[in-house]
mmCIF file of C-alpha atoms and ligand atoms in Angstrom:
data_model
loop_
_atom_site.group_PDB
_atom_site.id
_atom_site.type_symbol
_atom_site.label_atom_id
_atom_site.label_comp_id
_atom_site.label_asym_id
_atom_site.label_seq_id
_atom_site.Cartn_x
_atom_site.Cartn_y
_atom_site.Cartn_z
ATOM 1 C CA MET A 1 92.154 -256.594 -1.557
ATOM 2 C CA ALA A 2 94.030 -255.494 -4.659
ATOM 3 C CA GLN A 3 92.284 -256.152 -7.954
ATOM 4 C CA MET A 4 93.405 -258.643 -10.552
ATOM 5 C CA TYR A 5 95.314 -256.756 -13.176
ATOM 6 C CA PRO A 6 95.093 -257.122 -16.963
ATOM 7 C CA VAL A 7 97.849 -258.195 -19.318
ATOM 8 C CA LEU A 8 100.211 -255.276 -19.856
ATOM 9 C CA GLN A 9 102.352 -254.819 -22.937
ATOM 10 C CA SER A 10 105.436 -252.766 -23.644
ATOM 11 C CA SER A 11 105.081 -249.752 -25.895
ATOM 12 C CA LYS A 12 105.843 -250.364 -29.559
ATOM 13 C CA VAL A 13 108.395 -247.518 -29.489
ATOM 14 C CA ILE A 14 110.967 -249.520 -27.525
ATOM 15 C CA THR A 15 113.317 -252.166 -28.918
ATOM 16 C CA ARG A 16 114.934 -254.584 -26.514
ATOM 17 C CA TYR A 17 118.642 -255.097 -27.121
ATOM 18 C CA ASN A 18 119.119 -258.567 -28.644
ATOM 19 C CA GLY A 19 115.481 -259.439 -28.054
ATOM 20 C CA GLY A 20 115.847 -258.973 -24.293
ATOM 21 C CA GLU A 21 119.159 -260.766 -23.683
ATOM 22 C CA PRO A 22 120.955 -259.365 -20.615
ATOM 23 C CA ILE A 23 123.814 -256.927 -21.141
ATOM 24 C CA LEU A 24 125.299 -257.832 -17.757
ATOM 25 C CA SER A 25 124.856 -260.864 -15.547
ATOM 26 C CA LYS A 26 126.607 -263.055 -12.979
ATOM 27 C CA LYS A 27 128.922 -264.655 -15.538
ATOM 28 C CA ASP A 28 130.533 -261.258 -16.309
ATOM 29 C CA ILE A 29 131.586 -260.533 -12.715
ATOM 30 C CA PRO A 30 135.147 -261.385 -11.630
ATOM 31 C CA TYR A 31 134.217 -261.808 -7.928
ATOM 32 C CA GLU A 32 131.430 -263.495 -5.980
ATOM 33 C CA ALA A 33 128.086 -262.622 -7.576
ATOM 34 C CA ASP A 34 124.626 -264.058 -8.108
ATOM 35 C CA CYS A 35 122.062 -261.483 -9.131
ATOM 36 C CA ILE A 36 123.284 -258.468 -11.120
ATOM 37 C CA PHE A 37 120.529 -255.911 -11.642
ATOM 38 C CA ASN A 38 118.940 -252.471 -11.053
ATOM 39 C CA ALA A 39 121.945 -250.554 -12.356
ATOM 40 C CA GLY A 40 122.471 -246.821 -12.677
ATOM 41 C CA VAL A 41 124.213 -245.745 -15.876
ATOM 42 C CA THR A 42 125.667 -242.449 -17.034
ATOM 43 C CA LYS A 43 128.317 -241.059 -19.369
ATOM 44 C CA TYR A 44 131.387 -239.634 -17.673
ATOM 45 C CA ARG A 45 134.510 -238.269 -19.372
ATOM 46 C CA GLY A 46 133.715 -240.002 -22.664
ATOM 47 C CA LYS A 47 132.851 -243.426 -21.238
ATOM 48 C CA TYR A 48 129.690 -245.120 -20.113
ATOM 49 C CA VAL A 49 129.761 -245.975 -16.412
ATOM 50 C CA MET A 50 127.488 -248.499 -14.779
ATOM 51 C CA ALA A 51 127.017 -249.037 -11.051
ATOM 52 C CA PHE A 52 125.091 -252.265 -10.541
ATOM 53 C CA ARG A 53 123.531 -254.147 -7.657
ATOM 54 C CA ASN A 54 124.990 -257.527 -6.750
ATOM 55 C CA ASP A 55 123.035 -259.806 -4.405
ATOM 56 C CA TYR A 56 124.870 -263.018 -3.550
ATOM 57 C CA ARG A 57 124.873 -265.980 -1.147
ATOM 58 C CA PHE A 58 121.222 -267.003 -1.236
ATOM 59 C CA ASP A 59 119.959 -267.973 2.219
ATOM 60 C CA GLY A 60 117.795 -270.750 0.770
ATOM 61 C CA VAL A 61 114.636 -269.014 1.962
ATOM 62 C CA GLY A 62 113.953 -265.712 0.248
ATOM 63 C CA SER A 63 116.904 -263.359 0.376
ATOM 64 C CA PHE A 64 120.654 -262.989 0.017
ATOM 65 C CA GLU A 65 123.232 -262.615 2.736
ATOM 66 C CA LYS A 66 125.178 -259.996 0.763
ATOM 67 C CA CYS A 67 123.998 -256.981 -1.187
ATOM 68 C CA ILE A 68 126.591 -254.599 -2.615
ATOM 69 C CA ILE A 69 127.318 -252.310 -5.599
ATOM 70 C CA GLY A 70 129.794 -253.114 -8.391
ATOM 71 C CA LEU A 71 131.160 -250.946 -11.195
ATOM 72 C CA ALA A 72 131.709 -251.372 -14.932
ATOM 73 C CA PHE A 73 132.855 -249.185 -17.825
ATOM 74 C CA SER A 74 131.971 -249.340 -21.507
ATOM 75 C CA GLU A 75 132.847 -247.656 -24.791
ATOM 76 C CA ASP A 76 129.446 -248.298 -26.402
ATOM 77 C CA GLY A 77 126.967 -248.679 -23.534
ATOM 78 C CA ILE A 78 126.417 -252.329 -24.454
ATOM 79 C CA HIS A 79 129.649 -254.255 -23.796
ATOM 80 C CA TRP A 80 131.049 -253.822 -20.296
ATOM 81 C CA GLU A 81 134.377 -254.158 -18.578
ATOM 82 C CA VAL A 82 133.706 -254.913 -14.943
ATOM 83 C CA GLN A 83 136.147 -253.574 -12.329
ATOM 84 C CA ASP A 84 137.951 -256.347 -10.491
ATOM 85 C CA LYS A 85 136.612 -255.386 -7.091
ATOM 86 C CA PRO A 86 133.274 -254.051 -5.757
ATOM 87 C CA PHE A 87 132.583 -250.301 -5.730
ATOM 88 C CA LEU A 88 130.446 -249.683 -2.646
ATOM 89 C CA THR A 89 129.916 -252.279 0.064
ATOM 90 C CA VAL A 90 128.369 -252.416 3.515
ATOM 91 C CA GLU A 91 131.899 -252.242 4.985
ATOM 92 C CA ASP A 92 132.536 -248.978 3.107
ATOM 93 C CA MET A 93 129.606 -247.404 4.944
ATOM 94 C CA HIS A 94 131.377 -247.763 8.330
ATOM 95 C CA SER A 95 128.150 -248.236 10.249
ATOM 96 C CA GLU A 96 127.040 -251.232 12.277
ATOM 97 C CA GLU A 97 123.487 -250.208 11.450
ATOM 98 C CA ILE A 98 123.758 -250.804 7.703
ATOM 99 C CA THR A 99 123.087 -254.308 6.372
ATOM 100 C CA LYS A 100 122.679 -253.781 2.601
ATOM 101 C CA VAL A 101 123.631 -251.187 -0.008
ATOM 102 C CA TYR A 102 121.840 -251.310 -3.358
ATOM 103 C CA ASP A 103 119.918 -249.786 -6.290
ATOM 104 C CA PRO A 104 122.493 -247.163 -7.393
ATOM 105 C CA ARG A 105 121.580 -244.248 -9.684
ATOM 106 C CA LEU A 106 124.208 -242.087 -11.374
ATOM 107 C CA THR A 107 123.979 -238.429 -12.399
ATOM 108 C CA VAL A 108 126.768 -236.165 -13.597
ATOM 109 C CA ILE A 109 126.411 -232.590 -12.363
ATOM 110 C CA GLU A 110 129.001 -229.895 -13.045
ATOM 111 C CA GLY A 111 131.678 -232.464 -13.846
ATOM 112 C CA LYS A 112 131.218 -234.659 -10.769
ATOM 113 C CA CYS A 113 129.501 -238.019 -10.667
ATOM 114 C CA TYR A 114 126.869 -238.326 -7.955
ATOM 115 C CA ILE A 115 125.532 -241.668 -6.824
ATOM 116 C CA CYS A 116 122.179 -242.117 -5.132
ATOM 117 C CA PHE A 117 121.747 -245.439 -3.397
ATOM 118 C CA ALA A 118 119.549 -247.242 -0.903
ATOM 119 C CA VAL A 119 120.625 -248.838 2.339
ATOM 120 C CA ASP A 120 118.768 -251.215 4.630
ATOM 121 C CA THR A 121 119.524 -250.442 8.246
ATOM 122 C CA ARG A 122 118.444 -252.099 11.463
ATOM 123 C CA HIS A 123 116.100 -249.148 11.953
ATOM 124 C CA GLY A 124 114.670 -248.613 8.473
ATOM 125 C CA LEU A 125 115.434 -247.991 4.790
ATOM 126 C CA ARG A 126 117.478 -244.897 3.971
ATOM 127 C CA GLY A 127 118.503 -243.104 0.800
ATOM 128 C CA GLY A 128 122.090 -241.925 0.463
ATOM 129 C CA ILE A 129 123.813 -239.508 -1.883
ATOM 130 C CA GLY A 130 127.538 -239.718 -2.529
ATOM 131 C CA VAL A 131 129.976 -238.135 -4.948
ATOM 132 C CA THR A 132 133.046 -239.383 -6.784
ATOM 133 C CA GLU A 133 135.412 -238.153 -9.457
ATOM 134 C CA ASP A 134 137.819 -241.104 -9.613
ATOM 135 C CA PHE A 135 135.445 -244.052 -9.038
ATOM 136 C CA GLN A 136 137.857 -245.354 -6.412
ATOM 137 C CA SER A 137 136.005 -244.015 -3.403
ATOM 138 C CA VAL A 138 132.691 -242.342 -2.675
ATOM 139 C CA GLU A 139 132.224 -239.413 -0.313
ATOM 140 C CA VAL A 140 128.792 -239.742 1.294
ATOM 141 C CA LEU A 141 127.148 -236.314 1.438
ATOM 142 C CA SER A 142 123.736 -237.058 2.920
ATOM 143 C CA MET A 143 121.442 -239.791 4.178
ATOM 144 C CA THR A 144 117.678 -239.504 4.616
ATOM 145 C CA VAL A 145 115.755 -240.526 7.680
ATOM 146 C CA PRO A 146 113.779 -243.783 7.210
ATOM 147 C CA ASP A 147 111.841 -244.712 5.199
ATOM 148 C CA ASN A 148 112.895 -243.142 1.922
ATOM 149 C CA ARG A 149 114.826 -244.368 -1.118
ATOM 150 C CA ASN A 150 114.741 -244.635 -4.953
ATOM 151 C CA MET A 151 116.293 -241.198 -5.156
ATOM 152 C CA VAL A 152 117.416 -239.751 -8.489
ATOM 153 C CA LEU A 153 119.110 -236.392 -9.130
ATOM 154 C CA PHE A 154 118.437 -233.924 -11.933
ATOM 155 C CA PRO A 155 121.583 -233.325 -14.017
ATOM 156 C CA GLU A 156 121.695 -229.579 -13.342
ATOM 157 C CA LYS A 157 120.693 -227.099 -10.674
ATOM 158 C CA ILE A 158 117.296 -225.482 -11.097
ATOM 159 C CA ASP A 159 116.988 -221.959 -9.680
ATOM 160 C CA GLY A 160 120.338 -222.444 -7.969
ATOM 161 C CA LYS A 161 119.300 -225.642 -6.189
ATOM 162 C CA PHE A 162 120.021 -229.337 -6.635
ATOM 163 C CA VAL A 163 116.793 -231.274 -7.145
ATOM 164 C CA ARG A 164 115.972 -234.903 -6.475
ATOM 165 C CA LEU A 165 113.010 -237.186 -6.928
ATOM 166 C CA GLU A 166 112.429 -239.674 -4.132
ATOM 167 C CA ARG A 167 109.979 -242.165 -2.725
ATOM 168 C CA PRO A 168 109.088 -242.123 0.946
ATOM 169 C CA PHE A 169 107.062 -245.016 2.427
ATOM 170 C CA PRO A 170 104.130 -243.487 4.331
ATOM 171 C CA VAL A 171 102.614 -246.774 5.557
ATOM 172 C CA TYR A 172 100.919 -245.577 8.721
ATOM 173 C CA SER A 173 99.224 -242.603 7.112
ATOM 174 C CA ARG A 174 98.238 -244.282 3.824
ATOM 175 C CA GLY A 175 95.966 -246.962 5.290
ATOM 176 C CA GLY A 176 98.569 -249.476 6.439
ATOM 177 C CA VAL A 177 99.199 -250.840 2.937
ATOM 178 C CA ASP A 178 101.625 -249.883 0.168
ATOM 179 C CA ARG A 179 100.383 -246.585 -1.308
ATOM 180 C CA PHE A 180 103.704 -244.991 -2.136
ATOM 181 C CA ASP A 181 104.200 -241.944 -4.326
ATOM 182 C CA ILE A 182 106.914 -239.865 -6.000
ATOM 183 C CA TRP A 183 108.131 -236.759 -4.159
ATOM 184 C CA MET A 184 110.681 -234.065 -4.846
ATOM 185 C CA SER A 185 113.134 -232.160 -2.606
ATOM 186 C CA LYS A 186 115.711 -229.426 -3.161
ATOM 187 C CA SER A 187 119.083 -228.539 -1.686
ATOM 188 C CA TYR A 188 121.727 -225.820 -1.967
ATOM 189 C CA ASP A 189 124.576 -228.160 -1.026
ATOM 190 C CA MET A 190 123.449 -231.831 -1.488
ATOM 191 C CA LYS A 191 123.559 -232.128 2.283
ATOM 192 C CA TYR A 192 120.469 -230.401 3.616
ATOM 193 C CA TRP A 193 117.256 -231.151 1.753
ATOM 194 C CA GLY A 194 113.903 -229.400 1.967
ATOM 195 C CA GLU A 195 111.060 -227.704 0.060
ATOM 196 C CA SER A 196 109.623 -231.218 -0.322
ATOM 197 C CA GLU A 197 106.489 -231.682 -2.386
ATOM 198 C CA LEU A 198 104.437 -234.399 -4.002
ATOM 199 C CA VAL A 199 105.037 -234.946 -7.730
ATOM 200 C CA MET A 200 102.826 -237.913 -8.578
ATOM 201 C CA GLY A 201 100.484 -240.123 -6.557
ATOM 202 C CA VAL A 202 100.165 -243.853 -7.226
ATOM 203 C CA GLU A 203 96.506 -243.277 -8.047
ATOM 204 C CA ASP A 204 97.553 -241.101 -11.025
ATOM 205 C CA VAL A 205 99.029 -244.114 -12.824
ATOM 206 C CA PRO A 206 96.398 -246.287 -14.532
ATOM 207 C CA PHE A 207 98.605 -249.394 -14.544
ATOM 208 C CA ALA A 208 99.659 -249.268 -10.867
ATOM 209 C CA ASN A 209 97.565 -250.305 -7.883
ATOM 210 C CA ASP A 210 100.279 -250.531 -5.256
ATOM 211 C CA LYS A 211 103.196 -248.113 -5.478
ATOM 212 C CA ILE A 212 105.390 -246.077 -7.802
ATOM 213 C CA GLY A 213 108.898 -244.679 -7.487
ATOM 214 C CA PRO A 214 111.553 -242.769 -9.411
ATOM 215 C CA GLY A 215 113.575 -244.903 -11.821
ATOM 216 C CA ALA A 216 116.057 -243.294 -14.190
ATOM 217 C CA PRO A 217 117.490 -239.809 -13.507
ATOM 218 C CA PRO A 218 115.799 -237.211 -15.738
ATOM 219 C CA ILE A 219 117.282 -236.094 -19.055
ATOM 220 C CA LYS A 220 116.764 -232.590 -20.444
ATOM 221 C CA THR A 221 114.763 -232.196 -23.662
ATOM 222 C CA GLU A 222 113.176 -229.136 -25.258
ATOM 223 C CA ALA A 223 109.772 -230.458 -24.205
ATOM 224 C CA GLY A 224 110.718 -230.914 -20.547
ATOM 225 C CA TRP A 225 112.568 -233.250 -18.180
ATOM 226 C CA LEU A 226 112.024 -236.767 -19.415
ATOM 227 C CA THR A 227 112.197 -239.427 -16.742
ATOM 228 C CA LEU A 228 111.327 -243.066 -16.155
ATOM 229 C CA PHE A 229 109.642 -244.389 -13.037
ATOM 230 C CA HIS A 230 108.731 -247.835 -11.789
ATOM 231 C CA THR A 231 105.191 -248.944 -11.114
ATOM 232 C CA VAL A 232 103.840 -251.881 -9.143
ATOM 233 C CA ASP A 233 100.572 -253.717 -9.401
ATOM 234 C CA ILE A 234 99.599 -256.542 -7.081
ATOM 235 C CA ASP A 235 97.428 -259.419 -8.147
ATOM 236 C CA ARG A 236 96.610 -261.803 -5.296
ATOM 237 C CA THR A 237 95.973 -264.630 -7.747
ATOM 238 C CA ARG A 238 99.647 -264.683 -8.744
ATOM 239 C CA GLY A 239 101.434 -267.557 -7.106
ATOM 240 C CA LYS A 240 104.941 -268.717 -6.500
ATOM 241 C CA ASN A 241 107.537 -268.218 -9.169
ATOM 242 C CA GLY A 242 111.286 -267.768 -9.353
ATOM 243 C CA TRP A 243 113.202 -268.554 -6.161
ATOM 244 C CA GLU A 244 110.688 -266.678 -4.041
ATOM 245 C CA ALA A 245 108.063 -268.481 -1.978
ATOM 246 C CA LYS A 246 105.403 -265.911 -2.840
ATOM 247 C CA TRP A 247 105.536 -263.036 -5.324
ATOM 248 C CA GLN A 248 102.355 -261.323 -6.383
ATOM 249 C CA LYS A 249 103.737 -258.065 -7.691
ATOM 250 C CA ARG A 250 104.537 -256.933 -11.204
ATOM 251 C CA TYR A 251 106.982 -254.079 -11.873
ATOM 252 C CA CYS A 252 106.800 -252.005 -15.072
ATOM 253 C CA ALA A 253 108.612 -248.922 -16.356
ATOM 254 C CA GLY A 254 106.559 -245.765 -16.920
ATOM 255 C CA VAL A 255 107.596 -242.522 -18.612
ATOM 256 C CA MET A 256 106.719 -238.906 -17.811
ATOM 257 C CA LEU A 257 107.687 -235.384 -18.739
ATOM 258 C CA LEU A 258 108.235 -232.709 -16.088
ATOM 259 C CA ASP A 259 108.261 -228.947 -16.458
ATOM 260 C CA LEU A 260 111.766 -227.574 -17.090
ATOM 261 C CA LYS A 261 111.385 -224.630 -14.714
ATOM 262 C CA ASP A 262 109.245 -226.318 -12.058
ATOM 263 C CA PRO A 263 109.790 -230.089 -12.204
ATOM 264 C CA SER A 264 107.162 -230.729 -9.547
ATOM 265 C CA LYS A 265 104.679 -230.046 -12.389
ATOM 266 C CA ILE A 266 103.933 -233.008 -14.644
ATOM 267 C CA ILE A 267 103.524 -231.942 -18.272
ATOM 268 C CA GLY A 268 102.376 -235.397 -19.304
ATOM 269 C CA MET A 269 102.805 -239.114 -18.817
ATOM 270 C CA SER A 270 102.135 -242.240 -20.789
ATOM 271 C CA ARG A 271 98.936 -243.866 -19.568
ATOM 272 C CA LYS A 272 100.363 -247.263 -20.560
ATOM 273 C CA PRO A 273 103.655 -248.870 -19.496
ATOM 274 C CA LEU A 274 106.768 -248.066 -21.495
ATOM 275 C CA ILE A 275 108.186 -251.491 -20.652
ATOM 276 C CA ALA A 276 106.155 -254.322 -19.145
ATOM 277 C CA PRO A 277 107.651 -257.740 -18.295
ATOM 278 C CA GLU A 278 107.396 -259.911 -21.415
ATOM 279 C CA THR A 279 110.631 -261.792 -22.145
ATOM 280 C CA SER A 280 111.626 -264.930 -20.249
ATOM 281 C CA TYR A 281 114.275 -262.960 -18.308
ATOM 282 C CA GLU A 282 111.625 -260.494 -17.198
ATOM 283 C CA VAL A 283 108.757 -262.896 -16.652
ATOM 284 C CA ASP A 284 109.860 -266.222 -15.284
ATOM 285 C CA GLU A 285 113.555 -267.003 -15.181
ATOM 286 C CA GLY A 286 114.843 -264.921 -12.312
ATOM 287 C CA PHE A 287 115.027 -264.760 -8.565
ATOM 288 C CA ARG A 288 111.757 -262.900 -8.771
ATOM 289 C CA THR A 289 109.349 -262.816 -11.669
ATOM 290 C CA ASN A 290 107.548 -260.075 -13.533
ATOM 291 C CA VAL A 291 110.020 -257.322 -12.739
ATOM 292 C CA VAL A 292 111.224 -254.532 -15.019
ATOM 293 C CA PHE A 293 113.056 -251.952 -12.883
ATOM 294 C CA PRO A 294 114.431 -248.931 -14.819
ATOM 295 C CA GLY A 295 117.546 -247.163 -13.524
ATOM 296 C CA GLY A 296 119.251 -245.443 -16.441
ATOM 297 C CA LEU A 297 118.265 -243.293 -19.415
ATOM 298 C CA ILE A 298 120.935 -241.927 -21.750
ATOM 299 C CA LEU A 299 120.243 -239.520 -24.590
ATOM 300 C CA GLU A 300 122.573 -240.014 -27.552
ATOM 301 C CA GLU A 301 123.486 -237.345 -30.110
ATOM 302 C CA ASP A 302 121.440 -239.056 -32.832
ATOM 303 C CA GLY A 303 118.218 -238.687 -30.839
ATOM 304 C CA THR A 304 118.051 -242.272 -29.608
ATOM 305 C CA VAL A 305 117.916 -243.154 -25.946
ATOM 306 C CA LYS A 306 119.332 -246.138 -24.136
ATOM 307 C CA ILE A 307 117.105 -247.438 -21.350
ATOM 308 C CA TYR A 308 118.740 -249.623 -18.705
ATOM 309 C CA TYR A 309 116.637 -251.836 -16.483
ATOM 310 C CA GLY A 310 116.944 -254.770 -14.110
ATOM 311 C CA ALA A 311 114.998 -257.886 -15.119
ATOM 312 C CA SER A 312 113.417 -259.949 -12.344
ATOM 313 C CA ASP A 313 116.092 -258.931 -9.823
ATOM 314 C CA THR A 314 118.571 -261.201 -11.608
ATOM 315 C CA VAL A 315 120.131 -259.624 -14.736
ATOM 316 C CA GLU A 316 120.606 -256.180 -16.317
ATOM 317 C CA CYS A 317 119.022 -255.475 -19.715
ATOM 318 C CA MET A 318 118.778 -252.561 -22.139
ATOM 319 C CA ALA A 319 116.299 -251.221 -24.652
ATOM 320 C CA THR A 320 116.442 -248.342 -27.111
ATOM 321 C CA ALA A 321 113.891 -245.823 -28.372
ATOM 322 C CA ARG A 322 113.698 -242.460 -30.152
ATOM 323 C CA VAL A 323 113.520 -239.601 -27.693
ATOM 324 C CA GLU A 324 110.773 -237.903 -29.739
ATOM 325 C CA ASP A 325 108.643 -241.062 -29.441
ATOM 326 C CA LEU A 326 108.977 -241.026 -25.665
ATOM 327 C CA ILE A 327 107.990 -237.354 -25.629
ATOM 328 C CA LYS A 328 105.015 -238.136 -27.846
ATOM 329 C CA LEU A 329 103.890 -240.863 -25.443
ATOM 330 C CA CYS A 330 103.802 -238.216 -22.711
ATOM 331 C CA SER A 331 101.796 -235.730 -24.713
ATOM 332 C CA ASN A 332 98.359 -237.018 -23.720
HETATM 333 C C1 BMA B 1 111.859 -253.131 -4.607
HETATM 334 C C2 BMA B 1 113.373 -252.940 -4.511
HETATM 335 C C3 BMA B 1 114.005 -253.219 -5.851
HETATM 336 C C4 BMA B 1 113.534 -254.528 -6.438
HETATM 337 C C5 BMA B 1 112.020 -254.598 -6.427
HETATM 338 C C6 BMA B 1 111.483 -255.915 -6.945
HETATM 339 O O1 BMA B 1 111.246 -253.015 -3.352
HETATM 340 O O2 BMA B 1 113.910 -253.825 -3.551
HETATM 341 O O3 BMA B 1 115.387 -253.243 -5.676
HETATM 342 O O4 BMA B 1 113.968 -254.645 -7.770
HETATM 343 O O5 BMA B 1 111.566 -254.405 -5.114
HETATM 344 O O6 BMA B 1 111.894 -256.970 -6.127
#
């Protein structure tokens, strides 16, 4: 059985926007919406773009009938103008197999905006990669076999190849429980992926006892590729909270630095969470509780970063930090 886990605190280097108030939530959406969270954010042609998850029509038990992706634009990365219709829905996937589309991540590479997303299918969870230039439609370039998701792309080719981080779910071969790790694959064309290798095992993270996965697409710094990941610890003594009947997990954001030339090599990582659930939105007000799920990291010209994260699967929040402080956290 998983151990009881200690209190975890966010690093002092981060500042939550408005003390942890959401930057996007249900009330901002001009169509049917309940939970707005786990967004991917990037800058494209001078504007901030956010693709967010929208779960709606609660079934009264533990999940939502609908799970789609919406789109918003912003001039400052804080105030958002939401498009009047959804961006990527189950119907857009043209497959009877697919039941949900969610957890988008955005990366601009060579002038095109790529979107990684997850889908639930009747035969397992898959990770998709699509591309858009007009944000009207998405051309799907590849889909993994089950079970794999949480994919994020590096913003440039390395040695002539596109590179992604990803998180397969090796249940059968990891003892029949969650022991999920971060992997990496490469591709010449975004379609065919290979050269897969392990980047970080869950056992390498002192504040995780369950699983880890990629979070925000990496940003390039002189010290290496800086990236955020999510971590999960389970504590069986945690009881019901939120709208869920039973929720014993806690999700935090971690930060690590990968080698510029060979990003399968970890240069360093923070041995403590970068963001742990602490505010009411993160801890006890949402559909779930105790969830901080990072999906976007933007480096500004003044050396600050904006960190975007979903709070308790219900709202989208943001925090800021100095990039050099994040690098410092990874230097042990
Ligand atoms: C994961 C994903 C995320 C979600 C998290 C916490 O398995 O479904 O989208 O935020 O659980 O519920």
